[in-house]
Each structure stands twice: as C-alpha cells, then as structure tokens.
Amino acid sequence: MSTPNQIGLDPISAAGLAAAGLEGRLVTASSAEFDEFAAAVDRGFLGERPSAERVAGRRARFGDNHAVAVYDPASSSPWLPIGTLIAWPMEVTVDAGSFLPMWAISAVTVSATHRRHGIARHLLEGELRQASAAGLPLAGLTVSEATIYGRFGFGVATHAANLTINARRAGWAAWRPELGQGSGHVDPIEPETLAADLATLNETTRGRRPGDVAGWPALWQELSGTSPGKPDPRVRGVRYVDAQGAVRGALAYLLEPDAADFSNHRLRVNALLADTSQAYAALWLFALEHDLVGTVSASLRGLDEPLRWMIADQRALTVTERDHHWLRILDVPACLSARRYRCAGTAVLEVEDPLGFAAGAWRLTVDADGAATVERVQHPGSGGERVRLTVAALGSLLLGGVRASTLRAAGQLDGSAAAASWLDVAFLPVAAPVLSYWY
Ligand SMILES: CC(C)(COP(=O)(O)OP(=O)(O)OC[C@H]1O[C@@H](n2cnc3c(N)ncnc32)[C@H](O)[C@@H]1OP(=O)(O)O)[C@@H](O)C(=O)NCCC(=O)NCCS
C-alpha cells in the first residue's frame, strides 16, 4: 500500500479544475502554504482564524498526510485556498479481529465564494480514483451533512447514539464492581496520562467490534484537552485499575455548570474506553454517581450500549441516533472477504456504481466456517440468488449496521425475501458497529 505522500494529485481532477480556471496542488505540512491551508479548513467549517499555535498543532498533526488545496489564480487573493481536502490511510475493524485499510477523507471544504461549481466533486472523485489505484479497498468519511456523499457511493455504515441520562433518576440495576483495597479502583489522572491511557485502550479494544478505528495521537490530545494550540483545561480524567494493577479503562469528561443551580452540573463524556466489563461499569457508575451532577451525556456511542441494561430506570436515558460513519467500497472482493459471516450460503450481488470501482456482479460464497470467497460473475443468472443494490447500500451492509431485509423494505435492495433473509443472518455483526470519534 502507498503511503499518503506517495499518493499524488489525481490527474483527471487536476485537468477538470484547470479547465475551470482553477489550480489543484498538493500541500505539505512543512510548506509555507500550509498556514493558509489550515486557515481555509477552519474557515470552511465556519470557525475563527486559527492562532499561530493552532496552526503549529495542525502542522504537527497532519505530518505526511495527503492534503489537496485548490486555488483560484483569477481571485484578488490567489494565495488563499478556495478548496481543501486531507486524507490518510486508517485501519477500520470490519469484524472481530478483522481489519481493512481505509482512505480516510477529511477537511473537505469549498469557500462559500466558490460553492456549487463542482470543486468538491473534483476533489472527492479524485481521491477515490487515487485511493483505488493505490490498492485501498475502502474510503470513509464522518460527515457534516447527510445529503452530500451518497452521490459519490458512500453509504451509512455506522449510526451513532447520543445519550442523555438523568443521573438522579437512573439508579443502578446491574452488579456493582468491587472497588477499594485489594480490588479495582478508580483514580484521578493527569491529562497527559489520560491521553496515553486512551491511546493504549484504543489499541487493545478496537479489534472487538466493527466500525472502530485505530486512533492517532492528535485525537487523544483533543479528547484529553491537551491539543497544542488548543488546550482545554476543563477536561478531567479518571482511569479504572484492576486488582492486579492493570489499567482497564479511562474516562475523559467535562463538568458544565448550570447557572441557576450549582448542584445540577452536566457531566459530558468526551471518551469512555473500557477493556473489561468491570471497568465499563465502574466508569459509568463514577459518572452517574458524581456529586453535584444532574445530567450525564455522551455522544457517538454504540446503538447497543450495555449501559441501557445497567441502569434501574431506562426512562432516565434519552437516546438520539444519527448517521455517523460513511463507507465507500472501492474493491468488492477485498471488502467482502475481509470479514466473517454467520451462516453458509451464496448470493450474487449485482452492484451499481456510477463511478465504476465496484460495478458488476459478484458471487459471495460463504463456507461452513463463515469464510467468504468473492468472484466476479460474467453471467449473473447462474448459481446463487440474485440481489441488486447500489455500492452505497453495500457499504451500509458491510459492517452489519443494517439488515438487508430493511434495505429491501426501503427499496434500496432488489431481491427475493429469501435472499435478503440469508444476507440478514450472514452479515450479523458481533456487536452493533460503532465509531466514537470524528475524523
Ligand atoms: C459541502 C461543500 C464541500 C460542497 O462543495 P461544492 O464545491 O459546493 O460542491 P460541488 O459543487 O462539487 O457539488 C457536488 C454535488 O454535491 C451536491 N452538494 C454540495 N454540497 C451539498 C450540500 N451541502 N448538501 C447537499 N448536496 C450538496 C451538489 O448539489 C452537487 O450535486 P450534483 O453534482 O449531483 O448536482 C461546501 O459547501 C462546504 O465547504 N461546506 C462547508 C463545509 C462542509 O460541510 N464540508 C463537508 C465536510 S464533511
């Protein structure tokens, strides 16, 4: 696989931009152009002009990532990028213990002065072509709006649950982990230790459920309030240490006051990572039973969060759900054969992909052990039930975040009820896919 800085600017996109009088260029973190590039990204996301420290932080964070800037030479400020995109390879879990390299696309912005002239399309299609040519089977995005990326073949693979818990009402119905001498304990930690704990726990736990990804140092800094140039001194941290002294969980959180009632703070969870069920219970209990806290909130949690079944009053929990992680399949055999399936069988998937990467008929054959073989089929009529779907719908199925029968009922998948039922069982995930971060 190519490294990000070996992936160049897509020539077709560059030509398309040039035909529109624009210039696409790769920007490196060490270049002088990077300052305005970083400012353009913040401007694109409606933020303020970044401080020199923040730009320095971004520079350190981007490292050798692949960054594309678009310039308008006819502008009166031709040095200001009017389009930006950053991408890098990231490992995503597709099934317990199974991973795929994904081209993670981020910082897609087009200046409000140049919107709707096809600049984002040039950038995105170019990234997909470059990623595919470099052998990456998958691209991914976390998105600001749900209506932009379907047209490029991205499908919602992971929904996120945002939890709000009335801490006074919730109670606790599950077993209580033993805390204290000779047992596990919850300890306060310094922000730098918190960042390190989150990184270690991500590494030990990310292979357990689909949708999780390998984190990166700047993410842990952000969640622990230690980002260079943008520290957040409000962030606190605790860790759960088991009876043997091993760190099994960490919680990064903020306490937000209620101006009218000091006893009614909101405890906002920035990150809660747990390696064991004891750690998970101990950290949630810590949050729910915190003095002077009336509400606990946590975003980007799994749809099947065990917490619901641990509190005594489920009506104390309000859950809102949202699309979060969008995946774009570029290589059907590589993606489908990377995971395991829950029952043997076969189906022919006829995939529509206007950009071509995944287009065609593919026979998915699952053996008795749940391993799959995927082959291109020249005559879709032969062997196995036929199912038609878009590449975006296949991206939604990949991690098992939605049932094929649901997509069929929604008109997103065309095939028999029997074929959809087989896919339902075959694609069952070990747990609901989750991604607890933005990238
Ligand atoms: C979203 C954004 C990148 C779009 O850039 P753009 O150059 O105006 O987009 P394009 O002109 O290339 O549009 C490509 C297609 O996407 C559609 N599209 C673009 N922005 C859209 C939006 N916000 N909602 C729905 N559709 C959108 C266009 O209508 C067009 O569709 P079509 O080609 O099928 O007719 C730009 O508006 C922006 O920077 N927004 C603020 C930052 C942001 O939200 N970035 C996305 C990060 S995930």
XYZ file of C-alpha atoms and ligand atoms in Angstrom:
487
model
C 0.000 0.000 0.000
C 1.220 3.501 -0.822
C 1.924 5.947 1.968
C -0.147 9.150 1.884
C 2.652 11.250 0.472
C 3.178 8.768 -2.365
C -0.404 9.331 -3.479
C -0.389 12.230 -5.881
C -2.935 14.673 -7.159
C -5.417 12.916 -9.392
C -4.630 13.970 -12.991
C -8.274 13.851 -14.091
C -9.291 16.149 -11.234
C -6.346 18.435 -11.877
C -7.372 18.688 -15.544
C -11.024 19.315 -14.588
C -10.026 22.069 -12.189
C -7.687 23.580 -14.780
C -10.498 23.612 -17.331
C -12.458 25.700 -14.823
C -9.525 28.122 -14.465
C -8.503 26.682 -11.080
C -5.335 25.070 -9.838
C -5.158 21.974 -7.631
C -1.933 21.440 -5.688
C -0.679 19.085 -3.013
C 0.280 20.904 0.176
C 2.794 19.541 2.629
C 2.826 20.318 6.330
C 6.342 21.725 6.050
C 5.448 24.206 3.292
C 4.773 27.923 3.803
C 1.396 27.415 2.102
C 0.270 25.258 4.974
C -0.667 28.222 7.226
C -3.287 29.475 4.796
C -4.373 25.910 4.100
C -5.072 25.344 7.814
C -6.893 28.687 7.995
C -9.006 27.734 4.966
C -10.053 24.467 6.641
C -11.189 26.321 9.774
C -12.924 28.965 7.663
C -14.674 26.223 5.676
C -16.086 24.777 8.898
C -17.282 28.241 9.953
C -14.550 28.597 12.567
C -12.375 31.528 13.503
C -8.955 32.269 12.041
C -6.595 29.860 13.822
C -3.863 31.152 16.120
C -0.219 30.502 15.253
C -0.188 27.814 17.996
C -3.196 26.093 16.490
C -1.644 26.111 13.029
C 1.518 24.660 14.566
C -0.622 21.982 16.218
C -2.299 21.169 12.922
C 1.063 21.067 11.203
C 2.292 18.501 13.725
C -0.943 16.550 13.455
C -1.004 16.359 9.655
C 2.510 15.013 9.397
C 2.851 13.450 5.970
C -0.889 13.294 5.286
C -2.129 13.856 1.784
C -3.532 17.393 1.548
C -5.011 18.942 -1.572
C -5.592 22.673 -1.961
C -7.449 24.382 -4.793
C -6.501 27.919 -5.753
C -8.200 30.463 -7.975
C -5.486 32.388 -9.871
C -8.111 34.931 -11.007
C -9.005 35.792 -7.428
C -7.722 39.040 -5.923
C -6.244 36.825 -3.164
C -4.875 33.950 -5.274
C -2.769 32.615 -2.400
C -5.852 31.739 -0.328
C -7.070 28.186 -0.952
C -10.690 28.061 -2.067
C -10.885 24.280 -1.686
C -9.270 21.851 0.759
C -9.149 18.128 1.449
C -6.977 15.944 3.653
C -6.724 12.161 3.514
C -4.668 9.390 5.070
C -4.862 5.616 5.475
C -6.637 4.413 8.603
C -7.361 0.875 9.772
C -11.036 0.075 10.343
C -12.390 -3.040 12.050
C -14.811 -4.940 9.803
C -15.465 -7.884 12.123
C -13.958 -9.061 15.408
C -10.235 -9.315 14.711
C -10.575 -8.414 11.011
C -9.352 -5.093 9.675
C -9.245 -3.199 6.394
C -7.128 -0.241 5.353
C -9.400 2.696 4.572
C -8.642 6.000 2.848
C -9.952 8.407 5.481
C -11.095 11.654 3.880
C -11.446 14.791 5.951
C -11.365 18.601 5.855
C -13.432 18.749 2.653
C -14.210 22.433 2.292
C -15.001 24.777 -0.547
C -15.037 28.506 0.047
C -18.528 29.994 0.199
C -17.393 32.261 -2.654
C -16.857 29.261 -4.961
C -19.581 26.861 -3.867
C -21.554 24.668 -6.258
C -19.162 24.842 -9.139
C -18.179 21.206 -8.862
C -14.971 21.739 -6.858
C -15.887 19.219 -4.137
C -16.828 16.724 -6.827
C -13.413 17.099 -8.492
C -11.709 16.640 -5.120
C -13.742 13.641 -3.954
C -13.792 11.704 -7.190
C -10.058 12.322 -7.499
C -9.450 10.869 -4.031
C -11.493 7.774 -4.846
C -9.546 7.201 -8.061
C -6.200 7.718 -6.325
C -7.131 5.503 -3.370
C -8.354 2.750 -5.675
C -5.210 2.957 -7.822
C -3.102 2.713 -4.650
C -4.882 -0.536 -3.724
C -7.030 0.784 -0.889
C -10.274 -1.213 -0.802
C -12.356 1.332 1.048
C -12.767 5.051 1.679
C -14.509 6.614 4.658
C -15.818 9.921 5.972
C -17.516 11.342 9.046
C -19.808 13.993 7.656
C -21.167 17.438 8.446
C -24.326 16.817 6.424
C -26.060 13.587 5.484
C -27.040 14.657 1.974
C -23.688 15.173 0.285
C -21.865 11.862 -0.027
C -24.399 9.277 -1.196
C -23.928 10.513 -4.759
C -20.256 9.525 -4.569
C -21.115 5.964 -3.494
C -20.699 6.375 0.276
C -23.283 4.583 2.432
C -24.041 4.970 6.133
C -22.205 2.074 7.779
C -22.376 3.192 11.399
C -25.020 5.094 13.268
C -24.111 6.852 16.485
C -26.189 7.023 19.643
C -26.109 10.250 21.634
C -27.051 9.548 25.243
C -28.505 11.910 27.834
C -29.051 10.393 31.266
C -30.952 11.882 34.141
C -28.402 10.870 36.754
C -30.743 11.401 39.683
C -33.342 9.094 38.219
C -31.203 6.429 36.545
C -30.298 4.240 39.534
C -28.256 1.092 39.026
C -29.675 -2.386 38.431
C -26.537 -4.252 37.399
C -23.890 -5.795 39.632
C -21.523 -3.304 41.229
C -17.848 -3.811 40.599
C -15.959 -4.153 43.869
C -13.856 -1.080 44.475
C -11.281 -0.465 47.162
C -8.307 -2.131 48.756
C -7.462 -5.459 47.149
C -9.988 -4.803 44.345
C -10.153 -2.492 41.389
C -10.181 1.261 41.853
C -10.971 4.463 40.003
C -8.151 7.027 40.195
C -7.784 10.623 39.055
C -5.123 11.107 36.382
C -3.258 13.975 34.733
C -4.337 14.996 31.204
C -1.161 13.615 29.589
C -1.703 10.262 31.324
C -5.319 10.330 30.162
C -4.187 10.813 26.544
C -1.760 7.906 26.886
C -4.383 5.646 28.518
C -6.931 6.378 25.779
C -4.342 5.520 23.126
C -3.436 2.232 24.812
C -7.057 1.230 25.415
C -7.979 2.032 21.813
C -5.229 -0.318 20.681
C -6.382 -3.164 22.947
C -10.120 -2.806 22.265
C -10.535 -1.558 18.695
C -10.477 -5.016 17.159
C -13.515 -6.181 19.112
C -16.349 -4.531 17.286
C -16.891 -3.454 13.714
C -16.539 0.198 12.835
C -13.857 1.070 15.359
C -10.638 2.556 14.027
C -7.011 2.911 15.004
C -6.750 6.312 16.682
C -3.949 8.830 16.277
C -2.012 10.996 18.763
C -3.850 14.260 17.978
C -7.181 12.558 18.654
C -6.121 11.559 22.162
C -4.787 15.053 22.744
C -8.082 16.560 21.625
C -10.181 14.253 23.821
C -7.942 14.787 26.845
C -7.782 18.574 26.399
C -4.048 18.585 25.639
C -4.055 19.702 21.976
C -1.098 22.000 21.302
C -2.519 25.407 20.464
C -5.993 24.479 21.669
C -5.740 23.036 25.179
C -8.972 22.593 27.112
C -8.248 22.867 30.836
C -11.827 21.844 31.645
C -11.166 18.224 30.661
C -10.686 15.839 33.560
C -9.652 12.235 33.541
C -10.025 9.108 35.624
C -8.860 5.587 34.992
C -10.003 2.192 36.241
C -7.195 -0.016 37.517
C -7.971 -3.680 38.216
C -6.982 -5.670 41.298
C -3.744 -6.697 39.560
C -2.819 -3.064 38.883
C -3.569 -3.090 35.146
C -5.270 -0.058 33.592
C -8.539 -1.391 32.158
C -10.497 1.759 31.410
C -10.309 5.529 31.104
C -12.858 8.303 31.121
C -12.304 11.819 29.751
C -15.040 14.223 30.809
C -16.059 17.814 31.394
C -18.237 19.303 34.131
C -20.503 22.041 32.825
C -22.265 24.207 35.409
C -25.960 25.028 35.452
C -26.023 28.813 36.031
C -29.208 28.536 38.109
C -28.324 25.510 40.233
C -24.798 24.593 41.346
C -25.929 21.103 42.331
C -27.030 20.390 38.770
C -23.865 20.172 36.674
C -23.804 18.258 33.417
C -21.045 15.669 33.157
C -20.173 15.421 29.479
C -18.275 12.298 28.472
C -15.536 13.049 25.937
C -14.398 9.439 25.770
C -15.027 6.275 27.754
C -12.917 3.298 26.800
C -13.058 0.051 28.753
C -11.204 -3.190 28.291
C -13.319 -5.197 30.778
C -16.939 -5.162 31.928
C -15.747 -4.197 35.443
C -14.018 -1.127 34.047
C -17.067 -0.246 31.946
C -19.406 -0.482 34.948
C -17.029 1.334 37.307
C -16.549 4.279 34.949
C -20.259 4.716 34.184
C -21.043 4.470 37.899
C -18.392 7.100 38.572
C -20.133 9.427 36.090
C -23.708 8.727 37.216
C -22.987 8.997 40.932
C -20.779 12.077 40.700
C -21.735 14.675 43.297
C -23.323 17.914 42.061
C -24.207 16.285 38.714
C -27.797 16.065 37.471
C -27.204 15.002 33.880
C -24.636 12.807 32.162
C -24.292 12.978 28.398
C -22.188 11.043 25.924
C -22.149 11.223 22.156
C -21.097 8.793 19.419
C -21.797 5.689 21.495
C -22.959 2.322 20.100
C -26.633 1.678 19.378
C -26.470 -1.361 21.672
C -24.756 0.370 24.599
C -24.880 -2.039 27.596
C -25.485 0.943 29.881
C -29.195 0.874 28.994
C -29.411 -2.534 30.679
C -27.393 -1.496 33.722
C -29.449 1.423 34.986
C -32.572 0.764 37.048
C -34.832 3.192 35.194
C -34.421 3.020 31.421
C -36.655 6.090 31.103
C -33.867 8.121 32.641
C -31.998 7.567 29.368
C -32.784 9.547 26.228
C -31.135 8.341 23.054
C -30.953 10.202 19.780
C -29.462 8.421 16.803
C -27.675 9.795 13.782
C -25.770 8.625 10.747
C -22.093 8.946 11.543
C -19.583 6.883 9.565
C -19.975 6.633 5.800
C -18.051 3.979 3.878
C -17.311 3.802 0.159
C -16.401 0.385 -1.199
C -13.736 0.517 -3.897
C -12.800 -3.174 -4.056
C -15.725 -5.553 -3.547
C -13.766 -8.838 -3.171
C -11.271 -7.283 -0.722
C -14.016 -5.761 1.425
C -16.400 -8.693 1.497
C -13.742 -11.336 2.048
C -12.162 -9.380 4.937
C -14.959 -10.264 7.338
C -16.566 -13.476 8.500
C -20.210 -14.446 8.069
C -22.654 -16.171 10.385
C -24.086 -18.795 8.047
C -23.088 -20.656 4.903
C -24.710 -19.917 1.569
C -24.341 -17.963 -1.610
C -25.793 -14.942 -3.380
C -24.914 -12.957 -6.477
C -24.663 -9.267 -5.697
C -25.239 -7.036 -8.707
C -23.678 -3.764 -7.672
C -24.468 -0.460 -9.345
C -21.630 2.025 -9.161
C -21.735 5.025 -11.482
C -18.027 5.641 -10.795
C -17.232 2.061 -11.799
C -14.975 0.858 -8.945
C -17.401 -1.706 -7.524
C -19.705 -2.147 -10.501
C -20.565 -5.647 -11.673
C -21.976 -8.929 -10.467
C -20.142 -10.610 -7.591
C -20.793 -14.096 -6.237
C -20.437 -14.185 -2.467
C -19.984 -17.755 -1.247
C -19.744 -18.412 2.467
C -18.432 -21.765 3.694
C -19.437 -23.620 6.842
C -16.730 -21.793 8.833
C -18.064 -18.374 7.830
C -15.188 -17.557 5.467
C -16.146 -15.955 2.169
C -14.918 -16.148 -1.370
C -15.955 -13.411 -3.765
C -15.644 -13.733 -7.516
C -16.781 -11.670 -10.439
C -19.638 -13.317 -12.319
C -19.974 -12.882 -16.064
C -23.469 -14.409 -16.225
C -25.412 -13.215 -13.169
C -28.207 -15.717 -13.829
C -26.013 -18.668 -12.851
C -25.676 -20.063 -9.306
C -26.984 -18.235 -6.220
C -29.893 -15.895 -5.647
C -29.570 -12.543 -7.372
C -29.677 -9.322 -5.381
C -29.331 -5.830 -6.885
C -28.115 -2.892 -4.863
C -26.054 0.274 -5.119
C -22.477 0.471 -3.918
C -23.710 2.834 -1.185
C -26.150 0.164 0.063
C -23.363 -2.426 0.006
C -21.258 -0.022 2.091
C -24.118 0.117 4.583
C -24.303 -3.679 4.756
C -20.564 -4.251 5.110
C -20.287 -3.918 8.899
C -23.747 -5.338 9.543
C -25.151 -1.992 10.681
C -28.404 -2.545 8.816
C -30.265 -5.693 7.782
C -30.620 -6.499 4.086
C -34.357 -7.019 4.707
C -34.606 -3.460 5.999
C -32.870 -2.133 2.884
C -35.193 -4.274 0.774
C -38.257 -2.881 2.549
C -36.846 0.610 1.970
C -36.441 -0.056 -1.756
C -32.646 0.064 -1.527
C -32.092 -3.599 -2.354
C -33.851 -5.630 -5.010
C -34.063 -9.388 -4.491
C -36.221 -12.136 -3.034
C -37.252 -12.190 0.611
C -35.309 -15.446 0.987
C -32.104 -13.922 -0.370
C -32.482 -10.901 1.921
C -33.106 -13.198 4.908
C -29.922 -15.110 4.186
C -27.982 -11.842 3.956
C -29.591 -10.721 7.245
C -28.138 -13.658 9.117
C -24.888 -13.893 7.183
C -23.972 -10.227 7.804
C -24.965 -10.199 11.515
C -22.296 -8.216 13.355
C -20.693 -9.380 16.615
C -21.978 -6.083 18.052
C -23.579 -3.012 16.530
C -20.887 -1.137 14.628
C -19.527 1.850 16.492
C -17.235 4.786 15.827
C -16.807 7.091 18.824
C -14.714 9.734 17.051
C -14.864 12.369 14.345
C -12.112 12.488 11.775
C -20.045 20.783 1.221
C -19.092 21.508 0.299
C -17.694 20.897 0.435
C -19.592 21.330 -1.148
O -18.650 21.897 -2.037
P -19.095 22.372 -3.522
O -17.861 22.608 -4.301
O -20.076 23.461 -3.415
O -19.814 21.061 -4.048
P -19.985 20.663 -5.613
O -20.334 21.892 -6.384
O -18.814 19.899 -6.084
O -21.221 19.701 -5.511
C -21.160 18.324 -5.847
C -22.532 17.760 -5.657
O -22.851 17.746 -4.256
C -24.039 18.497 -4.035
N -23.844 19.215 -2.775
C -22.821 20.006 -2.464
N -22.962 20.467 -1.225
C -24.117 19.964 -0.742
C -24.804 20.093 0.473
N -24.328 20.854 1.451
N -25.961 19.409 0.622
C -26.428 18.640 -0.379
N -25.816 18.495 -1.575
C -24.671 19.145 -1.747
C -24.172 19.425 -5.205
O -25.500 19.809 -5.400
C -23.629 18.571 -6.315
O -24.604 17.641 -6.710
P -24.726 17.106 -8.210
O -23.343 17.157 -8.816
O -25.242 15.732 -8.048
O -25.657 18.060 -8.860
C -19.039 23.025 0.618
O -20.333 23.562 0.521
C -18.523 23.332 2.012
O -17.333 23.541 2.173
N -19.377 23.349 3.063
C -18.957 23.662 4.425
C -18.006 22.615 4.999
C -18.598 21.213 4.929
O -19.705 20.981 5.355
N -17.815 20.279 4.382
C -18.214 18.906 4.300
C -17.423 18.172 5.328
S -17.977 16.551 5.637
